[in-house]
JSON list of C-alpha atoms in Angstrom, two decimals:
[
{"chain": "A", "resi": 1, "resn": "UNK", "atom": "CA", "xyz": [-34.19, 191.57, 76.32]},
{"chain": "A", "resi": 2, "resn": "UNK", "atom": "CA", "xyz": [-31.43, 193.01, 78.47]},
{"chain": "A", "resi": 3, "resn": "UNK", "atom": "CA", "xyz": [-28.27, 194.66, 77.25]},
{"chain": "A", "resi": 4, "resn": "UNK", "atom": "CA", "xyz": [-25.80, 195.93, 80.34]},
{"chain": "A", "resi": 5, "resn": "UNK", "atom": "CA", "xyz": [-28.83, 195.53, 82.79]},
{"chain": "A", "resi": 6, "resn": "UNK", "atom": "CA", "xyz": [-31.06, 197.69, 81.05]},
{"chain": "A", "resi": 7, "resn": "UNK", "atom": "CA", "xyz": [-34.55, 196.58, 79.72]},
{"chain": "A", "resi": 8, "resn": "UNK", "atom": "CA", "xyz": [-34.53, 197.40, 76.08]},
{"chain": "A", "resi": 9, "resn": "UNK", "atom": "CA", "xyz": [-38.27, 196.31, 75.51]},
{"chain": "A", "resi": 10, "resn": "UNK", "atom": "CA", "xyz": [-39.24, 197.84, 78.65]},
{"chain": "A", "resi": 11, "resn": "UNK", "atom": "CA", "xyz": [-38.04, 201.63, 77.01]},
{"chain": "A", "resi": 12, "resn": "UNK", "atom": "CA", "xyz": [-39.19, 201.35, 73.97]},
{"chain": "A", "resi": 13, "resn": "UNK", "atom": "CA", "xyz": [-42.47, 200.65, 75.35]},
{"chain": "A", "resi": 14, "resn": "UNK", "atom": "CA", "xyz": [-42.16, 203.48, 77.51]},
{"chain": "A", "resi": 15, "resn": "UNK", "atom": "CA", "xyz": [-40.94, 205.65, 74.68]},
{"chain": "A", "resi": 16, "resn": "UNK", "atom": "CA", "xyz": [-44.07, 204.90, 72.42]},
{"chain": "A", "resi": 17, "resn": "UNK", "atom": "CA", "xyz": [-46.12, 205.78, 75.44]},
{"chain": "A", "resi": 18, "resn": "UNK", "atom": "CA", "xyz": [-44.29, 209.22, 75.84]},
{"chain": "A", "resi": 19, "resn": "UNK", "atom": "CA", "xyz": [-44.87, 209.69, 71.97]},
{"chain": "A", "resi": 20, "resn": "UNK", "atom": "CA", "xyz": [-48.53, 208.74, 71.93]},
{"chain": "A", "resi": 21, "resn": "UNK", "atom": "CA", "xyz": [-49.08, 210.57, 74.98]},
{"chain": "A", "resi": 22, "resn": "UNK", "atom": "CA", "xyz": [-47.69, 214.00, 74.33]},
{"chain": "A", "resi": 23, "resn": "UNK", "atom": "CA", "xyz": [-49.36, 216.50, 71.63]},
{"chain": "A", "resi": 24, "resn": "UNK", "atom": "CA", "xyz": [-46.90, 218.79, 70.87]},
{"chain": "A", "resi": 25, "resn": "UNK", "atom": "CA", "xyz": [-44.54, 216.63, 69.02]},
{"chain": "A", "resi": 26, "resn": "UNK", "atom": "CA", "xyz": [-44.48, 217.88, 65.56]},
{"chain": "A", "resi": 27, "resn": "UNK", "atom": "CA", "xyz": [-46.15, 215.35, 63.46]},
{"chain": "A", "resi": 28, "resn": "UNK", "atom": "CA", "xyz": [-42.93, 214.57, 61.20]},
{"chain": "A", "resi": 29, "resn": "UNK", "atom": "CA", "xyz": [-41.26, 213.99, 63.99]},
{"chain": "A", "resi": 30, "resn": "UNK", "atom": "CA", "xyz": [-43.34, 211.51, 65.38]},
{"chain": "A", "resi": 31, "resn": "UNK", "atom": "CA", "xyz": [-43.38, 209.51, 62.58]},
{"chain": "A", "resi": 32, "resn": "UNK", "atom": "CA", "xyz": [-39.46, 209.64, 62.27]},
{"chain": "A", "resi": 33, "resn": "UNK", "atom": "CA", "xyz": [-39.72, 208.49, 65.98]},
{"chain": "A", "resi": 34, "resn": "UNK", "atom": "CA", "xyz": [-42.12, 205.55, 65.16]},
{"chain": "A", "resi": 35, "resn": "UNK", "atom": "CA", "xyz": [-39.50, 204.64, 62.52]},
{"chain": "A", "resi": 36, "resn": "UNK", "atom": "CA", "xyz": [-36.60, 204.83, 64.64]},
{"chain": "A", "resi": 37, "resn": "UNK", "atom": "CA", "xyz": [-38.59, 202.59, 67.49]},
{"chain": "A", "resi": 38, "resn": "UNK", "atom": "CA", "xyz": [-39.33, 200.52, 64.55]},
{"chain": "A", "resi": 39, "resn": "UNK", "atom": "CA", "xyz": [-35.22, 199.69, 63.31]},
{"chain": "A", "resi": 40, "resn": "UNK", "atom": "CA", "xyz": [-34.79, 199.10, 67.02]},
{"chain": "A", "resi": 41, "resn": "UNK", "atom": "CA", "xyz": [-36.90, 196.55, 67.59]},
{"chain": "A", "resi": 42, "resn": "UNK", "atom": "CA", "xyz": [-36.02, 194.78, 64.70]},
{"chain": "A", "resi": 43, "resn": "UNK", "atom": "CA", "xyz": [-32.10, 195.18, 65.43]},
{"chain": "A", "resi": 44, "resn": "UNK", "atom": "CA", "xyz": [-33.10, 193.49, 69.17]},
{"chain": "A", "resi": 45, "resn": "UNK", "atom": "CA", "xyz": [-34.90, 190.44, 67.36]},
{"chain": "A", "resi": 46, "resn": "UNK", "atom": "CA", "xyz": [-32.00, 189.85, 65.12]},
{"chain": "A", "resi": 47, "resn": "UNK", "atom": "CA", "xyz": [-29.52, 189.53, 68.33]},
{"chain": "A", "resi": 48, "resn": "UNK", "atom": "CA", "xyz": [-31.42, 186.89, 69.82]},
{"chain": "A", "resi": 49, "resn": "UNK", "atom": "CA", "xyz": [-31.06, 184.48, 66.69]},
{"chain": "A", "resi": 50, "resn": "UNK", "atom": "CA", "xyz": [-28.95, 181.55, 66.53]},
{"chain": "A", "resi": 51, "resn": "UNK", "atom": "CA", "xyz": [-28.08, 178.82, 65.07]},
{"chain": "A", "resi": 52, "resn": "UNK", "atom": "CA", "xyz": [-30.50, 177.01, 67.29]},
{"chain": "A", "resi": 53, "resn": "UNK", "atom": "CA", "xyz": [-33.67, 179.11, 66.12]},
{"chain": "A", "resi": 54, "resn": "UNK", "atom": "CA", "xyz": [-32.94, 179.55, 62.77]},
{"chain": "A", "resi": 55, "resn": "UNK", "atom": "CA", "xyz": [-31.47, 178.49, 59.56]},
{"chain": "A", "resi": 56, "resn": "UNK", "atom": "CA", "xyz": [-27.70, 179.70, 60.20]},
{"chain": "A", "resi": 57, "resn": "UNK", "atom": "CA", "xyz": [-25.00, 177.32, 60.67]},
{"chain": "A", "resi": 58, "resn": "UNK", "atom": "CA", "xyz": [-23.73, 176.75, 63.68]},
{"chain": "A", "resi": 59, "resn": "UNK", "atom": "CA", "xyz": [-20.16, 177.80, 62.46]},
{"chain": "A", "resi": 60, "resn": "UNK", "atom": "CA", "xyz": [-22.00, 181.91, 62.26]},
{"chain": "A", "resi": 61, "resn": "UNK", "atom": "CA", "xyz": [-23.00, 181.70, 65.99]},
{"chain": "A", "resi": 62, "resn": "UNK", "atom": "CA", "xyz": [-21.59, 184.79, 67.14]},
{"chain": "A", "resi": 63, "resn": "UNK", "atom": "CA", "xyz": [-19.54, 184.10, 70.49]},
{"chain": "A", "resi": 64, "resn": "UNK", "atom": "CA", "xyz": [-19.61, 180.49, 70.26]},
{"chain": "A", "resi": 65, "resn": "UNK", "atom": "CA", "xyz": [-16.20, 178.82, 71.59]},
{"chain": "A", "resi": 66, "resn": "UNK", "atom": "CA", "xyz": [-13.99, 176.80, 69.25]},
{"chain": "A", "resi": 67, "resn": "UNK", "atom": "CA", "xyz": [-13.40, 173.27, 70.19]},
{"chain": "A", "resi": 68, "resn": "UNK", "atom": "CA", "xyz": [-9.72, 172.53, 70.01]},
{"chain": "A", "resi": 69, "resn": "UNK", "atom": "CA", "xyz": [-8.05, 170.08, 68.28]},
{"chain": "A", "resi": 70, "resn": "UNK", "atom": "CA", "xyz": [-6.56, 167.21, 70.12]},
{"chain": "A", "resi": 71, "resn": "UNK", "atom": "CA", "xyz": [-2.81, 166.45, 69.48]},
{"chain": "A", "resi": 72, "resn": "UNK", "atom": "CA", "xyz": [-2.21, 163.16, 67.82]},
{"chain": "A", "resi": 73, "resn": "UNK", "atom": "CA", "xyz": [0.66, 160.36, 68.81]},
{"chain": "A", "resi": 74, "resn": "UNK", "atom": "CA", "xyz": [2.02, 160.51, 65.29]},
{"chain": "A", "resi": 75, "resn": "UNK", "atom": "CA", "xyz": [4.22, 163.10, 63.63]},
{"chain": "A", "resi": 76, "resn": "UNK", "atom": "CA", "xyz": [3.73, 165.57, 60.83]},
{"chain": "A", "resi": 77, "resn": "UNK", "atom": "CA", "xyz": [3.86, 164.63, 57.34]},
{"chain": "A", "resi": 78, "resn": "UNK", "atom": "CA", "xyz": [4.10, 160.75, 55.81]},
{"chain": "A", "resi": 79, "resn": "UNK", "atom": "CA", "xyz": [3.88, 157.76, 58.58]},
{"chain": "A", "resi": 80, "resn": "UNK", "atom": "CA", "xyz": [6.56, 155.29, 58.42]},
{"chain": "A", "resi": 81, "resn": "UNK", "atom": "CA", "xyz": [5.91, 152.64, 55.93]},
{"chain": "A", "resi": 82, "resn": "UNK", "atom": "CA", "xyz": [4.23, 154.97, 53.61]},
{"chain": "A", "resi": 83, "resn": "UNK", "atom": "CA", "xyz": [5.54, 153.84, 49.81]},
{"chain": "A", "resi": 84, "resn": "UNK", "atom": "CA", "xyz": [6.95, 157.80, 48.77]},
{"chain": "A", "resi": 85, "resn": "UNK", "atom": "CA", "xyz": [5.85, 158.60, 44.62]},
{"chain": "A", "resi": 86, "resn": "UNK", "atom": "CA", "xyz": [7.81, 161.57, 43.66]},
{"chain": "A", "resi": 87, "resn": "UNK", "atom": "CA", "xyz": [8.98, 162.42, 40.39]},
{"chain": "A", "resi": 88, "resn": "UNK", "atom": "CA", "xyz": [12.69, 161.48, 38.98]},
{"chain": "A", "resi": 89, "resn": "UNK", "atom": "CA", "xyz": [15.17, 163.67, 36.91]},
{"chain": "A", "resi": 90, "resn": "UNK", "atom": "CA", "xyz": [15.16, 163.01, 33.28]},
{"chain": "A", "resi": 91, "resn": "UNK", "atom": "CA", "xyz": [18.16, 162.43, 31.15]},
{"chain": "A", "resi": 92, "resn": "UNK", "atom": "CA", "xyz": [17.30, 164.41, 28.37]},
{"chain": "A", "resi": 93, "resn": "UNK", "atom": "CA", "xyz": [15.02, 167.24, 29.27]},
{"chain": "A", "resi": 94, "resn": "UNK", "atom": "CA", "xyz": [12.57, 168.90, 26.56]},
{"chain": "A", "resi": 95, "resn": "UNK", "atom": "CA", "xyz": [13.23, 172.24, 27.64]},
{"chain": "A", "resi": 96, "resn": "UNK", "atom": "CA", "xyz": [15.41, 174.08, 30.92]},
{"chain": "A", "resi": 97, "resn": "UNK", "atom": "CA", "xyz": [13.94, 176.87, 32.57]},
{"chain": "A", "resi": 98, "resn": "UNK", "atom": "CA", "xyz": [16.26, 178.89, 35.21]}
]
């Protein structure tokens, strides 16, 4: 996987060959390196999932372009010949709130 043209599974390869390689790293730090290397890798698998290889919607993609809506012929709000059902005043009113 590349990220701004550099090969991130090429260094961390190279990084646990450095670590394995050289004895004087203190042993507690070697295994916080391993662990680090570790949460790497993982964080690199999870940026190559989509909705395509996995069980995501495709609405989560991240960077996925939004279709836009096409404008329709007809106006906002009711179409002519719609039959209107609103409510009507009453005479006598049960109760008047102002």
């Amino acid at each position: 996987m590349k990220i701004d043209d550099i090969d991130i599974e090429a260094a961390i390869q190279d990084a646990r060959k450095a670590l394995t390689e050289d004895g004087s790293v203190d042993p507690g730090v070697r295994v916080l390196m391993e662990v680090l290397i570790l949460i790497i890798s993982l964080l690199c698998k999870r940026l190559k999932i989509n909705s395509t290889n996995s069980s995501i919607p495709p609405s989560k993609d991240p960077n996925r372009e939004k279709t836009q809506k096409s404008r329709s012929s007809r106006k906002s709000g009711g179409q002519k010949g719609r039959k209107g059902v609103t409510l009507e005043r009453v005479e006598s009113p049960d109760e008047c709130v102002v």
